[in-house]
Every structure is written in structure tokens, then in C-alpha cells.
Amino acid sequence: MNPISQRLLNQQLICPQMKSPLEVVSWMGAMQAQEYRMMRWAVGMRTKRPSAKAFEKAYNEGQIVRVHLFRTTWQLVAGEDLGWMLELCRSNALRGMAGWMHSNGVDIPLAEQEAIQTFFSDYLSKSRIAQKADFAKALKDRGIAMEEHRLSYHIRLAEYSGLLCSGDLFPLKQSYALSAQKLPQVPKISQEEALAKLARTYFRSHGPATLEDFVWWCGLNISDGKKGISAIQGELIEERWKGLSFLRHRDSRTRGFRSGTVTLLPSYDEYLIAYKSRHVSVHPDHMHRAHSGNGIFWPVILQDGEGVGNWSAAGGKVRADAFFPNADLSQEALAEEIERYQKFLKR
């Protein structure tokens, strides 16, 4: 088993099979979207013909949305999947939020929460979309002065209640819309069905991976993680690599790897952040160049799935910086990938 080549294939990082941003996000389940601009390339690079305009269209139409979800962090999910995913993660997310609020000395009574959510609903019913600054101004006009962090907590609570989701795509800042107005109405599913669906999605798109990887990715407890895996046990194949047990879905790809491939991986990309241990793709000596000890992930250059450098882009111009002086980085393949990225920005 070669977990690197299989992950590249299943994450659609080489030989992508997807034609649209919606197909990508639906396939991946949930994609880390901490970096508002880089998330667009994270989706686009996994399509056959990367297009920034296609991403914007899917985002504005609610085909894909950006919300706080698993691990209480920003993620992209398909609009039709948000409901059942929220049901799975809501309890854990609210407990995490309560801890943050307590540590920051913030207390939001239920009556205040309900009043502000009514305000969000009334405001967006008329304006359709709004940024946080718009909410702050409208509250101030009503004689309600609210500190920025407190307003952020209210917005997050409204996300977890299912009231708010992402609005339109702006160049730099997040906007919000009413979920009921923007997203399709889909039937509810049971928790057992949701756990099975989540496990199937993860191991099909992220495998080979371990139980610990799955639990880390979704932020659920070990018990729920095992329930999800147990529900699809007949669909999973267990393989061993370097003494570790990995699982992959029977429908995942194992063939089609093309050597000599260079990939400009965005910051916070699923290829690294979706696993508890990242040593499969980045050598421990260079791990500090891929991410910090406090959760900051940087853009990484992959060669055949292994981290060999960092990259940055300003005004569409890409700068590459190898992890070590004698890195065997194919300049021809790098130039092709840079061209693909620049075409994405133009489309």
C-alpha cells in the first residue's frame, strides 16, 4: 500500500475527476476554509478545469457554504449537507464555545441570544446579505452598542442554530445570509444514518486513514467515530503500512498515480489538516515549515505528494521556496502548476 499516492488520487489532487466546485465539496464532505482566499484554490485545484468564477457562482448560489462546523472551525460544505452535519456537531460545538466564552468572561443570556437572532432574521429578510460591520451599524442605529467579540459569538451561535450561513463571496470578508432563504430544504436523517454517511464520505475521499484521523477530522468522540465506521464496516478495506492499520473505502481509487507531479497546496488544505498525524506527507524534519505548533498551516509545495517547499502568491505571481537547498524539485512541473494556478485566477 502507498498511502501517499492513494490520498492524492482520492483527494482529487492528481487526475481530478470532478467538473464543478459542488462535486468537489460534496465528495470531500467538509473542507477546511480558515483562509478566506486560499479556500477558493483548495476547491478549484480539485476540478478538471479550475475556475475562480465557477467557485464564486457555486458559493453565491448556496451550492456550497462556509460555516463554522466540525472542530468549531471554518469549513466549506455542500448546502444540501449542512443540516445533517450541524445535527452531528452542534452539541460538541456549543460546549466548546461555552468554554471559550467562560475563559474570556463573556456570558450571553438566552433572552439576549434570542433577541439578537430575531434581529439577524429581520435584518436579512430585507437586505438578503450582510457583513459583520453591517450588523454592528444596524444594532448601533437601534441604540445597541455591542463589542466586536460579543457580536462574533452571537453570529457563531446563530450559525450553530441553523439560522445563518455564508452570503455572497466578497474579495476579503465573510458575509452572511439566512439559511432558510439560501439553502435547499432536504429531509432530515437519523444520527445513525448521518454517522454512516460521514464515515463513508471521509474514508472514500481521504483514505487511507486511521480511526484516529477520522475522529480528529470530524471532532466527534471515539464512540461516535467507531459507530460510523461500524455502520459501513462491509464497505471498508483494512491495510497496513509501517506497522499502522489504515482503512480505505472499497470505492476509493488506488490506481492512476502519475509521478513527477508538483502541487501548490493551499494553507489549511485537507491533504494535511484532515489527519491527526501528518508524517505520511511531510518529513518530521520539515514539519515546522508546513504548520506551527499552535494550529497555523502554511501553503506547501508537494512533489509526488511529499512536502518539499513553501509558496506564496501576490498579484497572481508565485514565489517558491524549497525546504532544503538541494531539494529535487522539478522546475518544469512547478512551472506547469504555477500556470494552472494563474489560469484559475483568470477564469
mmCIF file of N, CA and C in Angstrom, residues 8 10-14 16 18 20-28 30-48 50-52 55 64 66 74-76 206 263-273 299-300 311 337 340-341 344-345:
data_model
loop_
_atom_site.group_PDB
_atom_site.id
_atom_site.type_symbol
_atom_site.label_atom_id
_atom_site.label_comp_id
_atom_site.label_asym_id
_atom_site.label_seq_id
_atom_site.Cartn_x
_atom_site.Cartn_y
_atom_site.Cartn_z
ATOM 1 N N LEU A 8 -3.539 11.240 -2.732
ATOM 2 C CA LEU A 8 -3.521 12.203 -3.834
ATOM 3 C C LEU A 8 -4.674 11.947 -4.796
ATOM 4 N N ASN A 10 -7.537 10.121 -4.184
ATOM 5 C CA ASN A 10 -8.860 10.227 -3.564
ATOM 6 C C ASN A 10 -9.209 11.655 -3.164
ATOM 7 N N GLN A 11 -8.195 12.463 -2.892
ATOM 8 C CA GLN A 11 -8.452 13.874 -2.613
ATOM 9 C C GLN A 11 -8.509 14.708 -3.886
ATOM 10 N N GLN A 12 -8.447 14.056 -5.032
ATOM 11 C CA GLN A 12 -8.570 14.732 -6.324
ATOM 12 C C GLN A 12 -7.446 15.731 -6.582
ATOM 13 N N LEU A 13 -6.278 15.468 -6.017
ATOM 14 C CA LEU A 13 -5.154 16.371 -6.207
ATOM 15 C C LEU A 13 -4.347 16.024 -7.452
ATOM 16 N N ILE A 14 -4.463 14.797 -7.929
ATOM 17 C CA ILE A 14 -3.917 14.446 -9.231
ATOM 18 C C ILE A 14 -5.004 13.699 -9.999
ATOM 19 N N PRO A 16 -7.800 14.748 -11.324
ATOM 20 C CA PRO A 16 -9.126 15.012 -10.735
ATOM 21 C C PRO A 16 -10.251 14.563 -11.652
ATOM 22 N N MET A 18 -13.552 15.554 -10.876
ATOM 23 C CA MET A 18 -14.680 16.435 -10.636
ATOM 24 C C MET A 18 -14.738 17.581 -11.645
ATOM 25 N N SER A 20 -17.073 20.306 -11.158
ATOM 26 C CA SER A 20 -17.600 21.539 -10.568
ATOM 27 C C SER A 20 -17.203 21.648 -9.100
ATOM 28 N N PRO A 21 -17.213 22.871 -8.553
ATOM 29 C CA PRO A 21 -16.945 23.058 -7.126
ATOM 30 C C PRO A 21 -17.900 22.258 -6.237
ATOM 31 N N LEU A 22 -19.178 22.194 -6.615
ATOM 32 C CA LEU A 22 -20.130 21.429 -5.812
ATOM 33 C C LEU A 22 -19.741 19.956 -5.743
ATOM 34 N N GLU A 23 -19.334 19.376 -6.870
ATOM 35 C CA GLU A 23 -18.917 17.979 -6.867
ATOM 36 C C GLU A 23 -17.741 17.769 -5.928
ATOM 37 N N VAL A 24 -16.795 18.693 -5.947
ATOM 38 C CA VAL A 24 -15.614 18.576 -5.088
ATOM 39 C C VAL A 24 -16.008 18.601 -3.619
ATOM 40 N N VAL A 25 -16.769 19.616 -3.219
ATOM 41 C CA VAL A 25 -17.113 19.776 -1.803
ATOM 42 C C VAL A 25 -18.005 18.631 -1.331
ATOM 43 N N SER A 26 -18.928 18.182 -2.156
ATOM 44 C CA SER A 26 -19.773 17.041 -1.797
ATOM 45 C C SER A 26 -18.928 15.795 -1.606
ATOM 46 N N TRP A 27 -17.961 15.592 -2.484
ATOM 47 C CA TRP A 27 -17.074 14.432 -2.396
ATOM 48 C C TRP A 27 -16.229 14.473 -1.132
ATOM 49 N N MET A 28 -15.679 15.640 -0.823
ATOM 50 C CA MET A 28 -14.787 15.774 0.330
ATOM 51 C C MET A 28 -15.551 15.803 1.649
ATOM 52 N N ALA A 30 -16.415 17.879 4.054
ATOM 53 C CA ALA A 30 -16.197 19.192 4.662
ATOM 54 C C ALA A 30 -14.741 19.554 4.418
ATOM 55 N N MET A 31 -14.512 20.775 3.963
ATOM 56 C CA MET A 31 -13.158 21.214 3.640
ATOM 57 C C MET A 31 -12.787 22.415 4.496
ATOM 58 N N GLN A 32 -11.649 22.308 5.169
ATOM 59 C CA GLN A 32 -11.189 23.415 5.993
ATOM 60 C C GLN A 32 -11.118 24.681 5.148
ATOM 61 N N ALA A 33 -11.675 25.771 5.681
ATOM 62 C CA ALA A 33 -11.738 27.032 4.929
ATOM 63 C C ALA A 33 -11.327 28.202 5.802
ATOM 64 N N GLN A 34 -10.288 27.989 6.590
ATOM 65 C CA GLN A 34 -9.810 29.010 7.511
ATOM 66 C C GLN A 34 -9.345 30.261 6.764
ATOM 67 N N GLU A 35 -8.622 30.048 5.678
ATOM 68 C CA GLU A 35 -8.104 31.157 4.883
ATOM 69 C C GLU A 35 -9.106 31.485 3.775
ATOM 70 N N TYR A 36 -9.723 32.650 3.877
ATOM 71 C CA TYR A 36 -10.862 33.016 3.030
ATOM 72 C C TYR A 36 -10.517 33.036 1.542
ATOM 73 N N ARG A 37 -9.295 33.425 1.200
ATOM 74 C CA ARG A 37 -8.930 33.486 -0.209
ATOM 75 C C ARG A 37 -8.387 32.145 -0.707
ATOM 76 N N MET A 38 -7.588 31.484 0.111
ATOM 77 C CA MET A 38 -6.986 30.212 -0.300
ATOM 78 C C MET A 38 -8.015 29.099 -0.467
ATOM 79 N N MET A 39 -9.149 29.186 0.225
ATOM 80 C CA MET A 39 -10.157 28.130 0.132
ATOM 81 C C MET A 39 -10.653 27.970 -1.306
ATOM 82 N N ARG A 40 -10.584 29.038 -2.082
ATOM 83 C CA ARG A 40 -11.075 29.007 -3.464
ATOM 84 C C ARG A 40 -10.188 28.116 -4.326
ATOM 85 N N TRP A 41 -8.876 28.232 -4.121
ATOM 86 C CA TRP A 41 -7.936 27.378 -4.846
ATOM 87 C C TRP A 41 -8.018 25.945 -4.339
ATOM 88 N N ALA A 42 -8.261 25.755 -3.045
ATOM 89 C CA ALA A 42 -8.388 24.401 -2.483
ATOM 90 C C ALA A 42 -9.481 23.622 -3.192
ATOM 91 N N VAL A 43 -10.568 24.294 -3.530
ATOM 92 C CA VAL A 43 -11.661 23.650 -4.272
ATOM 93 C C VAL A 43 -11.336 23.593 -5.757
ATOM 94 N N GLY A 44 -10.919 24.727 -6.310
ATOM 95 C CA GLY A 44 -10.684 24.809 -7.745
ATOM 96 C C GLY A 44 -9.651 23.830 -8.249
ATOM 97 N N MET A 45 -8.568 23.643 -7.499
ATOM 98 C CA MET A 45 -7.493 22.769 -7.949
ATOM 99 C C MET A 45 -7.934 21.314 -8.046
ATOM 100 N N ARG A 46 -9.056 20.981 -7.422
ATOM 101 C CA ARG A 46 -9.552 19.606 -7.431
ATOM 102 C C ARG A 46 -10.565 19.365 -8.558
ATOM 103 N N THR A 47 -10.746 20.354 -9.418
ATOM 104 C CA THR A 47 -11.627 20.184 -10.573
ATOM 105 C C THR A 47 -10.793 19.998 -11.838
ATOM 106 N N LYS A 48 -11.430 19.474 -12.860
ATOM 107 C CA LYS A 48 -10.725 19.261 -14.124
ATOM 108 C C LYS A 48 -10.289 20.570 -14.760
ATOM 109 N N PRO A 50 -9.963 24.225 -13.318
ATOM 110 C CA PRO A 50 -10.083 25.165 -12.199
ATOM 111 C C PRO A 50 -10.535 26.551 -12.648
ATOM 112 N N SER A 51 -11.546 27.084 -11.957
ATOM 113 C CA SER A 51 -12.096 28.386 -12.323
ATOM 114 C C SER A 51 -12.556 29.134 -11.080
ATOM 115 N N ALA A 52 -11.988 30.321 -10.884
ATOM 116 C CA ALA A 52 -12.408 31.155 -9.758
ATOM 117 C C ALA A 52 -13.860 31.597 -9.916
ATOM 118 N N PHE A 55 -16.222 28.859 -8.846
ATOM 119 C CA PHE A 55 -16.318 28.805 -7.383
ATOM 120 C C PHE A 55 -17.258 29.893 -6.879
ATOM 121 N N ILE A 64 -22.495 25.607 -2.296
ATOM 122 C CA ILE A 64 -21.534 25.370 -1.224
ATOM 123 C C ILE A 64 -21.590 26.557 -0.269
ATOM 124 N N ARG A 66 -19.888 28.367 3.541
ATOM 125 C CA ARG A 66 -18.780 28.429 4.505
ATOM 126 C C ARG A 66 -19.365 28.738 5.882
ATOM 127 N N TRP A 74 -13.799 27.102 10.572
ATOM 128 C CA TRP A 74 -14.392 27.404 9.278
ATOM 129 C C TRP A 74 -14.254 26.221 8.334
ATOM 130 N N GLN A 75 -15.348 25.852 7.686
ATOM 131 C CA GLN A 75 -15.315 24.781 6.698
ATOM 132 C C GLN A 75 -16.294 25.062 5.566
ATOM 133 N N LEU A 76 -15.973 24.508 4.410
ATOM 134 C CA LEU A 76 -16.886 24.524 3.275
ATOM 135 C C LEU A 76 -17.627 23.206 3.224
ATOM 136 N N HIS A 206 -10.715 10.683 1.722
ATOM 137 C CA HIS A 206 -9.480 10.972 2.449
ATOM 138 C C HIS A 206 -8.615 9.727 2.705
ATOM 139 N N THR A 263 2.418 20.033 -6.873
ATOM 140 C CA THR A 263 1.126 20.595 -6.458
ATOM 141 C C THR A 263 1.349 21.798 -5.553
ATOM 142 N N LEU A 264 0.681 22.902 -5.862
ATOM 143 C CA LEU A 264 0.695 24.072 -4.982
ATOM 144 C C LEU A 264 -0.458 23.925 -3.993
ATOM 145 N N LEU A 265 -0.146 23.417 -2.828
ATOM 146 C CA LEU A 265 -1.165 23.133 -1.820
ATOM 147 C C LEU A 265 -1.474 24.399 -1.026
ATOM 148 N N PRO A 266 -2.750 24.777 -0.911
ATOM 149 C CA PRO A 266 -3.092 25.983 -0.151
ATOM 150 C C PRO A 266 -2.843 25.794 1.340
ATOM 151 N N SER A 267 -2.820 26.889 2.071
ATOM 152 C CA SER A 267 -2.764 26.794 3.531
ATOM 153 C C SER A 267 -4.036 26.131 4.044
ATOM 154 N N TYR A 268 -3.926 25.399 5.131
ATOM 155 C CA TYR A 268 -5.056 24.719 5.773
ATOM 156 C C TYR A 268 -5.733 23.703 4.854
ATOM 157 N N ASP A 269 -4.980 23.128 3.924
ATOM 158 C CA ASP A 269 -5.618 22.202 2.996
ATOM 159 C C ASP A 269 -5.895 20.856 3.658
ATOM 160 N N GLU A 270 -6.941 20.200 3.159
ATOM 161 C CA GLU A 270 -7.352 18.901 3.684
ATOM 162 C C GLU A 270 -6.250 17.845 3.586
ATOM 163 N N TYR A 271 -5.368 17.975 2.618
ATOM 164 C CA TYR A 271 -4.322 16.969 2.429
ATOM 165 C C TYR A 271 -3.434 16.846 3.662
ATOM 166 N N LEU A 272 -3.299 17.932 4.411
ATOM 167 C CA LEU A 272 -2.506 17.882 5.644
ATOM 168 C C LEU A 272 -3.372 17.961 6.890
ATOM 169 N N ILE A 273 -4.319 18.897 6.910
ATOM 170 C CA ILE A 273 -5.029 19.178 8.153
ATOM 171 C C ILE A 273 -6.049 18.112 8.515
ATOM 172 N N PRO A 299 1.003 27.512 3.061
ATOM 173 C CA PRO A 299 0.975 26.882 1.739
ATOM 174 C C PRO A 299 2.227 26.030 1.528
ATOM 175 N N VAL A 300 2.040 24.847 0.983
ATOM 176 C CA VAL A 300 3.138 23.893 0.831
ATOM 177 C C VAL A 300 3.218 23.419 -0.620
ATOM 178 N N TRP A 311 5.185 28.079 -0.739
ATOM 179 C CA TRP A 311 4.950 29.014 -1.825
ATOM 180 C C TRP A 311 4.063 30.147 -1.357
ATOM 181 N N GLU A 337 2.355 23.871 -12.844
ATOM 182 C CA GLU A 337 1.395 24.070 -11.761
ATOM 183 C C GLU A 337 1.138 25.549 -11.506
ATOM 184 N N ARG A 340 -1.228 26.672 -14.068
ATOM 185 C CA ARG A 340 -2.587 26.206 -13.758
ATOM 186 C C ARG A 340 -3.236 27.112 -12.716
ATOM 187 N N TYR A 341 -2.470 27.511 -11.710
ATOM 188 C CA TYR A 341 -2.982 28.406 -10.674
ATOM 189 C C TYR A 341 -3.344 29.766 -11.258
ATOM 190 N N PHE A 344 -6.498 29.618 -13.195
ATOM 191 C CA PHE A 344 -7.632 29.564 -12.270
ATOM 192 C C PHE A 344 -8.074 30.975 -11.884
ATOM 193 N N LEU A 345 -7.111 31.846 -11.578
ATOM 194 C CA LEU A 345 -7.448 33.202 -11.179
ATOM 195 C C LEU A 345 -8.107 33.983 -12.301
#
